[in-house]
Short mmCIF file of C-alpha atoms and ligand atoms in Angstrom, two decimals:
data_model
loop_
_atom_site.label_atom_id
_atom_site.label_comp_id
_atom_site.label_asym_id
_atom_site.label_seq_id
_atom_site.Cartn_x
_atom_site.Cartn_y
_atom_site.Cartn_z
CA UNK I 164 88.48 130.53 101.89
CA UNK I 165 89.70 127.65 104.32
CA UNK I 166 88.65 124.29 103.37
CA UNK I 167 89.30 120.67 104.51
CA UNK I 168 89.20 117.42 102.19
CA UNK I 169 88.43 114.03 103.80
CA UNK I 170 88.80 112.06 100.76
CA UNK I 171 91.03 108.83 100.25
CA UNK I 172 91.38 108.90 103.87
CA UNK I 173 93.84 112.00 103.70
CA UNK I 174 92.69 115.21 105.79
CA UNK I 175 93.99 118.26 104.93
CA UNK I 176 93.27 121.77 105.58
CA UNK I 177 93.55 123.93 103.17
CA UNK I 178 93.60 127.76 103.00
CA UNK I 179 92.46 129.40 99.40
CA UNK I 180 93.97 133.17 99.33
CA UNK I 181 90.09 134.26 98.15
CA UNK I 182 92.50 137.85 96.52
CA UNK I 183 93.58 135.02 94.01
CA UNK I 184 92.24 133.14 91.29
CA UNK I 185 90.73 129.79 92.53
CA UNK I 186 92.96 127.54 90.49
CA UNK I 187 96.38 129.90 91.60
CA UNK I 188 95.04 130.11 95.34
CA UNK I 189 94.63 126.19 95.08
CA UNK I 190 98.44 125.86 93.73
CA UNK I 191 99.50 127.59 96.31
CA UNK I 192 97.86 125.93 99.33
CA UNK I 193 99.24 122.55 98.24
CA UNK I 194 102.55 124.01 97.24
CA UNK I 195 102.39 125.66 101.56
CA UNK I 196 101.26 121.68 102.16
CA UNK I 197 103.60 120.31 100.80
CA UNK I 198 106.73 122.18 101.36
CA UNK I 199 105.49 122.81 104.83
CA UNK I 200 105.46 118.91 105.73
CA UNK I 201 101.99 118.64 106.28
CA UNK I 202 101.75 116.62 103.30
CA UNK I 203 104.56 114.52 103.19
CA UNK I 204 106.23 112.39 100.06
CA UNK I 205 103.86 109.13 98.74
CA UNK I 206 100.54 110.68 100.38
CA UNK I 207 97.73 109.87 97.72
CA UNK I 208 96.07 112.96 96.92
CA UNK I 209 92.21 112.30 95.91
CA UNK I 210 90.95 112.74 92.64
CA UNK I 211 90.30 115.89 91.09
CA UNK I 212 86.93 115.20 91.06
CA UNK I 213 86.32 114.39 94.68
CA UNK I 214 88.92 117.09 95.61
CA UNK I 215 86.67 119.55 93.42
CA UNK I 216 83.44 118.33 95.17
CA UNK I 217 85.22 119.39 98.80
CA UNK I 218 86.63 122.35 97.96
CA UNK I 219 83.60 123.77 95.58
CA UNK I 220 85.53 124.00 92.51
CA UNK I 221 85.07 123.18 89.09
CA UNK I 222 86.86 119.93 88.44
CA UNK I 223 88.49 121.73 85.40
CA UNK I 224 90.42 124.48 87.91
CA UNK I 225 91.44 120.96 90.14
CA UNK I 226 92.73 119.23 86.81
CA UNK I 227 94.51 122.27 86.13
CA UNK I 228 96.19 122.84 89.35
CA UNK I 229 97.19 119.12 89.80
CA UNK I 230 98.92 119.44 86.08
CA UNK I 231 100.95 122.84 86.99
CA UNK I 232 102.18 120.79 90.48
CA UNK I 233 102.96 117.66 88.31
CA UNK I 234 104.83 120.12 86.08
CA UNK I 235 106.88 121.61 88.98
CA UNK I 236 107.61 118.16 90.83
CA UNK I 237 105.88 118.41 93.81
CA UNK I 238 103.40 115.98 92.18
CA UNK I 239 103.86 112.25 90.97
CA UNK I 240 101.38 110.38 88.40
CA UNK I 241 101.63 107.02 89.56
CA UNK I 242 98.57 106.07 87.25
CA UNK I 243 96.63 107.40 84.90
CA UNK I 244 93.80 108.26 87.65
CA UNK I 245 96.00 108.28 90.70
CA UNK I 246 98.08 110.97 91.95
CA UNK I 247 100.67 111.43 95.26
CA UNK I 248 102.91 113.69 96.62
CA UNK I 249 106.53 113.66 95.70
CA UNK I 250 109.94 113.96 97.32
CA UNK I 251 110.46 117.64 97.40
CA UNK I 252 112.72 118.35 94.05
CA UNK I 253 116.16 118.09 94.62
CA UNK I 254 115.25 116.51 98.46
CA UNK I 255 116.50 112.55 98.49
CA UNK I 256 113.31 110.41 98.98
CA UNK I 257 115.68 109.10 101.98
CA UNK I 258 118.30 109.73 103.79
CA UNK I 259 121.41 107.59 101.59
CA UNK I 260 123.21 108.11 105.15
CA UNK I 261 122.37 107.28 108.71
CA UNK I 262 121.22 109.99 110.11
CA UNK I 263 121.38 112.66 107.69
CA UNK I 264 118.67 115.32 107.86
CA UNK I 265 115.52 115.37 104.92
CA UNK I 266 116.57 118.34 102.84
CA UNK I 267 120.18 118.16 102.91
CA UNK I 268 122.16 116.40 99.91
CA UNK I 269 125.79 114.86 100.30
CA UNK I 270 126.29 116.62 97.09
CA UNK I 271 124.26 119.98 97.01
CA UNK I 272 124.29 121.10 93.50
CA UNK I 273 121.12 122.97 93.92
CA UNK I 274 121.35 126.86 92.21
CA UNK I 275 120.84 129.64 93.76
CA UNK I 276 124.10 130.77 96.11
CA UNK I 277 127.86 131.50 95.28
CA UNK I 278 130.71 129.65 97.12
CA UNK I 279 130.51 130.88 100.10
CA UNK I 280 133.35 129.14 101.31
CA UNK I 281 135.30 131.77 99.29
CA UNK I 282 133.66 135.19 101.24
CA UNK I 283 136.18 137.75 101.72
CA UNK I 284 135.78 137.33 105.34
CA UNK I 285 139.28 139.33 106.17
CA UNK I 286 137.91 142.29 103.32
CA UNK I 287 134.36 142.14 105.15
CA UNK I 288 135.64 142.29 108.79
CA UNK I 289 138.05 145.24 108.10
CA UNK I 290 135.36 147.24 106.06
CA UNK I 291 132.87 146.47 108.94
CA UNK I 292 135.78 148.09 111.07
CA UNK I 293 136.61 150.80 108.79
CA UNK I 294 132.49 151.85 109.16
CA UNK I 295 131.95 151.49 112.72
CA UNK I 296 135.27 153.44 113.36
CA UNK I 297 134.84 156.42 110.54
CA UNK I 298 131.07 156.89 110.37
CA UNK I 299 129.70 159.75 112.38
CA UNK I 300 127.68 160.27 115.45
CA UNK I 301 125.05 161.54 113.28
CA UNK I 302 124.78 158.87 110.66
CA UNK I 303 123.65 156.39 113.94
CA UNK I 304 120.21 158.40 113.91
CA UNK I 305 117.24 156.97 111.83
CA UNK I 306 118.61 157.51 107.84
CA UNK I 307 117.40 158.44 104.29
CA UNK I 308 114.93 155.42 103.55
CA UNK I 309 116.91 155.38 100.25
CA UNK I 310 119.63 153.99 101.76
CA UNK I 311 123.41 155.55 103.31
CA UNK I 312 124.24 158.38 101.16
CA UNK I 313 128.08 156.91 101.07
CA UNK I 314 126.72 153.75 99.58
CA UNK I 315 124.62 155.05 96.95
CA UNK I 316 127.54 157.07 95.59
CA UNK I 317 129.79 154.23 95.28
CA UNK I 318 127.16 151.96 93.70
CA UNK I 319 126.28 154.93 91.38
CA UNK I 320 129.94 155.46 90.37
CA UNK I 321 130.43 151.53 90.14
CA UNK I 322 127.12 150.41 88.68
CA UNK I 323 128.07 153.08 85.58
CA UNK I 324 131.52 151.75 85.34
CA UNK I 325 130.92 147.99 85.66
CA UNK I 326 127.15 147.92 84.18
CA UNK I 327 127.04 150.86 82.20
CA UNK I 328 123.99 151.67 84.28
CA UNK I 329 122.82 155.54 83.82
CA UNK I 330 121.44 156.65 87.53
CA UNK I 331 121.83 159.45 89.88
CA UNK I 332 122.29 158.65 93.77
CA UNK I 333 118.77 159.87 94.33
CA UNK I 334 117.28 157.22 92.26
CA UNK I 335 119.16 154.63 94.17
CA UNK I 336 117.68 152.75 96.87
CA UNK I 337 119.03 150.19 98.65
CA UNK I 338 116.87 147.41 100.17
CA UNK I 339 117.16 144.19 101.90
CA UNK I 340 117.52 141.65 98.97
CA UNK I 341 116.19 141.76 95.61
CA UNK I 342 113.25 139.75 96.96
CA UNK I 343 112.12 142.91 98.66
CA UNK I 344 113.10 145.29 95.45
CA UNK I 345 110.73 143.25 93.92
CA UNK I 346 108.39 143.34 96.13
CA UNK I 347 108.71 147.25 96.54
CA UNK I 348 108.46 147.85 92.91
CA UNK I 349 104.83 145.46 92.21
CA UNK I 350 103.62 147.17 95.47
CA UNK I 351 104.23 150.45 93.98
CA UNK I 352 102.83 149.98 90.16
CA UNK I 353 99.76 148.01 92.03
CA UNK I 354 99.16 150.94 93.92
CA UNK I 355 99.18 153.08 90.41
CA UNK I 356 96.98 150.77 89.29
CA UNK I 357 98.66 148.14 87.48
CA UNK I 358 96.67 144.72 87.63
CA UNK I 359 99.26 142.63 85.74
CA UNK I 360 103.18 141.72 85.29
CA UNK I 361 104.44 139.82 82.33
CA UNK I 362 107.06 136.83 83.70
CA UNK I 363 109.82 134.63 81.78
CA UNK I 364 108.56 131.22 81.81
CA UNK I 365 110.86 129.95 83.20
CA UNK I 366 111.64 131.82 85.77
CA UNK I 367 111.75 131.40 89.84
CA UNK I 368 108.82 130.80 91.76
CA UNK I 369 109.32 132.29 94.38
CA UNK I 370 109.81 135.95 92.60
CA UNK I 371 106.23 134.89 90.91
CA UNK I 372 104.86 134.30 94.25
CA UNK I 373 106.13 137.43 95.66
CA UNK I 374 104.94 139.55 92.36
CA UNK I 375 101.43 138.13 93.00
CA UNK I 376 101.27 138.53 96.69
CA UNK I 377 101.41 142.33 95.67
CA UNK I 378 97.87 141.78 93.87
CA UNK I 379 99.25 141.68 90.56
CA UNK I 380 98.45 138.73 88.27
CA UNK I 381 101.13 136.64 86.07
CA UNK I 382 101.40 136.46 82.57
CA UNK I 383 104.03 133.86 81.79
CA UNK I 384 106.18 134.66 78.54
CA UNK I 385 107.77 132.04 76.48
CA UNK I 386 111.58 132.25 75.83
CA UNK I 387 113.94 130.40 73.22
CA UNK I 388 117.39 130.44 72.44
CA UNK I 389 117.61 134.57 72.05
CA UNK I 390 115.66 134.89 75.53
CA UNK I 391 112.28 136.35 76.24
CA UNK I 392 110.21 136.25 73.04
CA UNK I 393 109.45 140.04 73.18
CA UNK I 394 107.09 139.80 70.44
CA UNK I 395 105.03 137.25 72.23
CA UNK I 396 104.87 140.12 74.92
CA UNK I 397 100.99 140.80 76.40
CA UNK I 398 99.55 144.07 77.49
CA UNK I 399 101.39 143.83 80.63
CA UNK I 400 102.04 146.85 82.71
CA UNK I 401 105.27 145.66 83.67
CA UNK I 402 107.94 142.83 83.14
CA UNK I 403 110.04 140.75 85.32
CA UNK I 404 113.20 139.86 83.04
CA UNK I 405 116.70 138.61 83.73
CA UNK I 406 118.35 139.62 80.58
CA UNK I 407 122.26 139.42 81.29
CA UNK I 408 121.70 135.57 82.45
CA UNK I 409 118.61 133.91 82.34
CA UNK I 410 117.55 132.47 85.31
CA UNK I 411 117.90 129.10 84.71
CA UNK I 412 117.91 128.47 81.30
CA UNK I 413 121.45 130.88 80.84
CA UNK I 414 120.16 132.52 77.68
CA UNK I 415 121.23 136.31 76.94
CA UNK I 416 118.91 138.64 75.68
CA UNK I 417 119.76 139.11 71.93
CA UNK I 418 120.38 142.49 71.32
CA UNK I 419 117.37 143.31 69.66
CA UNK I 420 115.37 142.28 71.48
CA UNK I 421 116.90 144.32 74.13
CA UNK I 422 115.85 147.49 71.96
CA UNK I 423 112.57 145.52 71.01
CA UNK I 424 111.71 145.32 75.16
CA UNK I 425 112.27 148.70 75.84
CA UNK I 426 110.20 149.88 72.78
CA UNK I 427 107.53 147.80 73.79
CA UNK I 428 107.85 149.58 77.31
CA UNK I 429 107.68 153.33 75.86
CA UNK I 430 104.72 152.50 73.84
CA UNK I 431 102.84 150.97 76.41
CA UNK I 432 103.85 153.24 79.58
CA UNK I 433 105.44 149.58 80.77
CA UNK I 434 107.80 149.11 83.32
CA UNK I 435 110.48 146.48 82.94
CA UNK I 436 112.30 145.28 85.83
CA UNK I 437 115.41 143.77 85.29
CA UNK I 438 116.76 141.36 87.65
CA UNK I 439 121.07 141.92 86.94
CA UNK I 440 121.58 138.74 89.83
CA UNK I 441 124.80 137.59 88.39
CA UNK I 442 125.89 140.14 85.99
CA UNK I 443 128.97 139.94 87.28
CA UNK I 444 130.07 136.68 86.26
CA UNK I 445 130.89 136.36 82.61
CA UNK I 446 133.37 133.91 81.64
CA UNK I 447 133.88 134.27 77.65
CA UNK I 448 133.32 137.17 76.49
CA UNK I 449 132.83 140.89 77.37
CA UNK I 450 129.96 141.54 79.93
CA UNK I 451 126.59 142.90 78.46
CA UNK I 452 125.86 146.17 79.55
CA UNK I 453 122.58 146.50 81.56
CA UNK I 454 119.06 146.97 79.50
CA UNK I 455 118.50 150.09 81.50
CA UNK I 456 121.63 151.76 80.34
CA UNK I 457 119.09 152.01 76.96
CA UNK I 458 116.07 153.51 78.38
CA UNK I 459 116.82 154.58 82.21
CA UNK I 460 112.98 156.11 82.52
CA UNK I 461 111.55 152.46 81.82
CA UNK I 462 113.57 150.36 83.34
CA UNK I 463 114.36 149.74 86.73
CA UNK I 464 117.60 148.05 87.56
CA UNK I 465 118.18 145.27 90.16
CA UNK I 466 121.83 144.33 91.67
CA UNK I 467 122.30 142.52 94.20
CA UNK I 468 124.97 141.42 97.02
CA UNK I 469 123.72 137.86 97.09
CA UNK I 470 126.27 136.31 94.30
CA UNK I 471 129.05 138.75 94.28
CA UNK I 472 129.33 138.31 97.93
CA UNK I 473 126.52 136.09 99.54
CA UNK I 474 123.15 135.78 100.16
CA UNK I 475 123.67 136.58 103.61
CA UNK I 476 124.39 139.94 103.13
CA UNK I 477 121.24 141.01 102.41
CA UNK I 478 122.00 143.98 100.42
CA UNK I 479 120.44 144.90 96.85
CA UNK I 480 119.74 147.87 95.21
CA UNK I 481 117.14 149.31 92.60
CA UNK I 482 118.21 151.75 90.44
CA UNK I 483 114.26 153.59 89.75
CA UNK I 484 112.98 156.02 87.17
CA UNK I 485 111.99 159.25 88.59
CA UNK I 486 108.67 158.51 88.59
CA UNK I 487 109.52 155.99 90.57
CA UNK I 488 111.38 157.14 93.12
CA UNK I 489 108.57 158.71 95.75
CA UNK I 490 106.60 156.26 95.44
CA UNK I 491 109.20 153.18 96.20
CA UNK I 492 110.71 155.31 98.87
CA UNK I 493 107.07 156.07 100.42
CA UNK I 494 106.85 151.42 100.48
CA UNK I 495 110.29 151.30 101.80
CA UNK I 496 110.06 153.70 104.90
CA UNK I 497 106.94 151.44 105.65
CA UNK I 498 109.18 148.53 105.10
CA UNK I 499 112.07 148.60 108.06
CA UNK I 500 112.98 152.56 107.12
CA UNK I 501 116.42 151.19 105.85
CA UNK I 502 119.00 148.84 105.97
CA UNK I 503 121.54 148.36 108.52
CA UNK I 504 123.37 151.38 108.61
CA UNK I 505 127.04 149.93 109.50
CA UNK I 506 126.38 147.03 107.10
CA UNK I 507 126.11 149.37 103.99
CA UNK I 508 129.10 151.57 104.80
CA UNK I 509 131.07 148.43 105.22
CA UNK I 510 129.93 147.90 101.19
CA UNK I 511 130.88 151.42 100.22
CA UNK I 512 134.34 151.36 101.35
CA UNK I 513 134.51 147.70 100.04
CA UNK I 514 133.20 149.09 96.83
CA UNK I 515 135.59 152.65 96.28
CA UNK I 516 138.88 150.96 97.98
CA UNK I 517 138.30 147.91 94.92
CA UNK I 518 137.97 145.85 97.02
CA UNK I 519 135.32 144.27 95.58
CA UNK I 520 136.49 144.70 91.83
CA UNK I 521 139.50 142.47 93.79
CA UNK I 522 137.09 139.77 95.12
CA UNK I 523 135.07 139.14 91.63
CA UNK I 524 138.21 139.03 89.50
CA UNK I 525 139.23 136.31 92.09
CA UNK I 526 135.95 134.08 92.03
CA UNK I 527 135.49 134.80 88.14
CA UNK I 528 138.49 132.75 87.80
CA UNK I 529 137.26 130.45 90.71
CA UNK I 530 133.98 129.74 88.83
CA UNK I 531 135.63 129.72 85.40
CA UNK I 532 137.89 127.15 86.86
CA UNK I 533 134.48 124.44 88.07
CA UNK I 534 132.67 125.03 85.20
CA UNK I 535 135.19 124.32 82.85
CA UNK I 536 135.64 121.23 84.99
CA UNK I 537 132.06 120.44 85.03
CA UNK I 538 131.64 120.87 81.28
CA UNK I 539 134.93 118.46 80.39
CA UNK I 540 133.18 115.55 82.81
CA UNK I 541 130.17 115.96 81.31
CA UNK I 542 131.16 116.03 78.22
CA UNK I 543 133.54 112.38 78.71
CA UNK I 544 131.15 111.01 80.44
CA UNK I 545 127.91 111.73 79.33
CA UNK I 546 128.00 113.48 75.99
CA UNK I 547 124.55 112.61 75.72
CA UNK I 548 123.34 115.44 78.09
CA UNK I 549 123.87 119.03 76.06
CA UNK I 550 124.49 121.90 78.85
CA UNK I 551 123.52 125.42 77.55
CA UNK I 552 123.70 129.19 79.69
CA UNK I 553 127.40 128.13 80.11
CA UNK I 554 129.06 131.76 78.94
CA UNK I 555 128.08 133.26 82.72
CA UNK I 556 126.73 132.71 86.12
CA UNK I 557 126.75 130.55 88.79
CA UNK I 558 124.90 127.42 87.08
CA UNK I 559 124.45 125.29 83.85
CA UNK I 560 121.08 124.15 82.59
CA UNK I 561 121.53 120.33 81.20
CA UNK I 562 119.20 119.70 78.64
CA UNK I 563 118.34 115.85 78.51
CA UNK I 564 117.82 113.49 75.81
CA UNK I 565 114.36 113.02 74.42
CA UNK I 566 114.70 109.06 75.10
CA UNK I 567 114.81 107.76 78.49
CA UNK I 568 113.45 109.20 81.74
CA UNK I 569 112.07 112.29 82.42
CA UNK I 570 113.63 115.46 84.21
CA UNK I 571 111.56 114.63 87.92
CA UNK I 572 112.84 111.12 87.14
CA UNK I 573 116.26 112.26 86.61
CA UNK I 574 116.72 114.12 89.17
CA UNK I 575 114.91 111.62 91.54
CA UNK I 576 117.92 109.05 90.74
CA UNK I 577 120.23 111.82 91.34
CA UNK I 578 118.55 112.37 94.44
CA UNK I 579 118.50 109.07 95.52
CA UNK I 580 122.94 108.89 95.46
CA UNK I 581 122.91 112.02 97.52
CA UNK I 582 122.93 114.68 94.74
CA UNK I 583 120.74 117.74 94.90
CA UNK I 584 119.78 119.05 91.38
CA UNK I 585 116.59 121.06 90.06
CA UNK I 586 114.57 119.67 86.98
CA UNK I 587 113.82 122.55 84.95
CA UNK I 588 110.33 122.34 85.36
CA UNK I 589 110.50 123.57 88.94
CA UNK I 590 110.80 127.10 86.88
CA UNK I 591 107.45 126.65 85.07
CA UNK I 592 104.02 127.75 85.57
CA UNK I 593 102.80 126.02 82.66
CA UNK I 594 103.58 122.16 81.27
CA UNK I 595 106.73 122.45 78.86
CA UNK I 596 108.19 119.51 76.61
CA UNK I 597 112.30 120.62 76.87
CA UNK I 598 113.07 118.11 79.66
CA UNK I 599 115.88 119.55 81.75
CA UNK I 600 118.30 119.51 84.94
CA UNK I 601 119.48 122.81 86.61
CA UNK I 602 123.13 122.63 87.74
CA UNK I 603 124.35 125.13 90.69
CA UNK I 604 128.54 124.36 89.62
CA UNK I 605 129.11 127.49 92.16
CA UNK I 606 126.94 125.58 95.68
CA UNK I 607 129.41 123.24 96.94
CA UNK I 608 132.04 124.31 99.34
CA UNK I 609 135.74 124.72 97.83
CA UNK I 610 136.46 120.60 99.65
CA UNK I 611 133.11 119.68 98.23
CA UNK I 612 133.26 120.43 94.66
CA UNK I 613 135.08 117.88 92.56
CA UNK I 614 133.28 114.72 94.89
CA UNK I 615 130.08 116.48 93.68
CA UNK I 616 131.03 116.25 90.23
CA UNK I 617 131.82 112.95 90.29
CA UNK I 618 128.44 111.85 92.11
CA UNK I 619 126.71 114.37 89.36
CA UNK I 620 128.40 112.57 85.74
CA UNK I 621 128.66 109.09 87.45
CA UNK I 622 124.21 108.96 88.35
CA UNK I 623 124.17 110.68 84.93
CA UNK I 624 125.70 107.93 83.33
CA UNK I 625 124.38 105.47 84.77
CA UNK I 626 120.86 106.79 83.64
CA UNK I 627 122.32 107.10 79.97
CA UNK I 628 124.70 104.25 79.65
C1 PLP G 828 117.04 135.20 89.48
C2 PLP G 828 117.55 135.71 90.78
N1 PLP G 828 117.36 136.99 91.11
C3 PLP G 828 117.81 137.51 92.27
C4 PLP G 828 118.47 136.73 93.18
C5 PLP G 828 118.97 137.35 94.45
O1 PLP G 828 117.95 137.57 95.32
P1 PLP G 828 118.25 138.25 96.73
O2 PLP G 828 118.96 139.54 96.46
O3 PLP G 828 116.90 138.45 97.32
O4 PLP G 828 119.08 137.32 97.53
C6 PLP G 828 118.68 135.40 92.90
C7 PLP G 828 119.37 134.56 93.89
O5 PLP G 828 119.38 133.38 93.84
C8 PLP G 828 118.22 134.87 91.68
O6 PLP G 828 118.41 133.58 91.35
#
């Protein structure tokens, strides 16, 4: 359904995904507007009851979907009846320095990537050599949709060793990203006839976006301080969960609820997909074998290149029940057949010569290193902030005091010296009262770090002092 709205003196057009619900499809055009420019920071947005009026909504769906926005921060409240666009979280409202471009911080502190000032370019560049030089004629022909044969071995033999993963190389399939192995696997349960995936709130948009633009619809879960509140789980026909390290409030899934999830999967036929982004990276005590180790024929395990190495890579890999496998495979030769065929031998031999094993045990230490320096700056100089999630990953979650400004507020001060942060409720669909600040320790370049520290606990204070 395209629409335009005239109100307030603010056109707009506006595209409603009519295979959504009206008050989702509405979410999302502004979310497009807004992160697309075409409704830019400060522009008044009418009320919800001219808005509904326009767009032939109930005013209800309007109020509903200005609320969620508000929630996320792309929204501002500047009065009880008034609402505008904001600065894009974790954007400055402007530039701090002459000439520095809208969406890039002096400090980034954003989550979301590794250091990738610290990619094993010299490991990289001889494995890419070592592939191009040893694999055969043959192999340069269209491949196994699943992925190179040589990879899938050495993730088999090294997801079992590291991850205590339980998979043959025929159940492996390597794809471009986890955003794709997500979007494989909804594709592939929609087209069994699933119609809904149950969601950590919080969790990252994006993935939600990408699980609904498969057809299936949402059903947000709440967490707490064991993770996913299993027993608060619908009947879902799947669920999206990141139980090593929660992504972003750092919380492990306590071990029963571990057994609890895949219970809940047996009994319902359920799929649970879960999302192992950083399982790599865990600083104090003994890494947490994978959920699927426990029930390999309901879960289907994610791993991915994009923190161990970096995002560029653009390698992940889904480790799929049987049932699974035909299915998936059937998506991903409609996707682009397979990945890059030199690119993926390059990771085997990176993987069986330990090379890899190598490269984590350096940036464990690396990462150990920041966010132990982090955590001692924070806690000096503002105690009052409490950061949980610190035991692994790439990022902190900062949970702010219940007096003085909110998260978007927060941040927005942050924003406004030059330092790029996420308030928490950029990971929720649905209002929440914890009022939060997500800290990507692992963004800045090696140079960049400590100055981004300091920029990080010296806005903080002055917000708290
Ligand atoms: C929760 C989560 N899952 C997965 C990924 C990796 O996604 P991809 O493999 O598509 O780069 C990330 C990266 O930021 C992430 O935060």
């Amino acid at each position: 359904m395209a629409n335009s709205w005239t109100s307030g003196g603010l056109e707009l057009h506006l595209d409603l995904d009519p295979g959504l619900g009206r008050r989702v499809a509405l979410e999302r055009a502004l979310r497009e507007a807004i992160r697309s420019g075409r409704l830019t920071a400060g522009a008044q947005l009418p009320s919800s009851r001219a808005l509904a009026q326009d767009l032939g909504l109930a005013r209800g769906t309007v109020v509903q979907a200005y609320e969620q926005l508000l929630a996320e921060g792309y929204l501002l409240s500047t009065s009880r009846t008034s609402t505008e666009v904001a600065p894009v979280p974790g954007t400055p409202p402007s530039p701090p320095e002459p000439g520095k471009q809208r969406g890039q911080a002096l400090h980034n502190l954003e989550p979301g990537t590794p250091d990738v000032s610290g990619f094993p370019r010299t490991q990289w560049a001889s494995a890419l050599r070592h592939a191009v030089a040893t694999v055969p004629d043959e192999d340069l022909r269209y491949g196994d949709p699943r992925g190179h044969p040589a990879l899938r071995r050495a993730l088999a033999a090294y997801l079992a060793r590291v991850r205590g993963v339980r998979v043959s190389e025929q159940q492996l399939i390597i794809c471009s990203g986890f955003a794709q192995g997500l979007g494989l696997v909804s594709g592939a349960l929609r087209a069994q006839g699933a119609s809904t995936m149950a969601v950590e709130n919080y969790g990252l948009r994006f993935h939600y976006e990408i699980v609904e633009g498969t057809g299936l619809r949402l059903l947000p879960v709440p967490m707490d301080a064991d993770g996913l509140v299993v027993e608060q789980l619908p009947a879902a026909d799947g669920v999206l969960v990141t139980p090593s390290h929660q992504m972003p409030s750092g919380t492990t899934l306590h071990p029963a609820r571990r057994t609890a999830l895949v219970e809940w999967a047996r009994e319902r036929g359920a799929l649970v997909i879960e999302d192992d982004y950083d399982g790599e990276f865990r600083y104090d005590r003994q890494p947490i074998g994978a959920v699927q180790g426990l029930a390999p024929e309901q879960v289907v395990y994610a791993g991915t290149a994009s923190k161990s190495l970096a995002p560029a890579i653009r390698l992940a890999w889904l480790a799929v029940p049987h049932r699974l496998v035909e299915p998936i495979v059937a998506a991903r030769k409609l996707a682009e057949r397979h990945c890059p065929t030199f690119d993926q031998v390059a990771l085997a031999h990176l993987l069986d010569s330990g090379g890899l094993d190598r490269h984590l045990r350096r940036m464990r230490a690396h990462y150990r290193k920041r966010r132990d320096l982090l955590l001692d700056a924070l806690r000096e100089r503002v105690p009052q902030v409490r950061p949980t999630g610190i035991a692994a990953g790439l990022h902190v979650t900062l949970l702010l005091p219940e007096q003085g400004p909110d998260q978007r507020e927060v941040a927005r001060i942050l924003a406004a010296r030059g330092v790029a942060t996420h308030p928490l409720s950029f990971y929720s669909r649905q209002p929440m009262a914890e009022q939060g600040l997500v800290i990507g320790y692992a963004t800045p370049a090696g140079h960049a770090f400590q100055p981004a520290v300091r920029a990080l606990v010296d806005g903080l204070s002055s917000v708290y002092d």
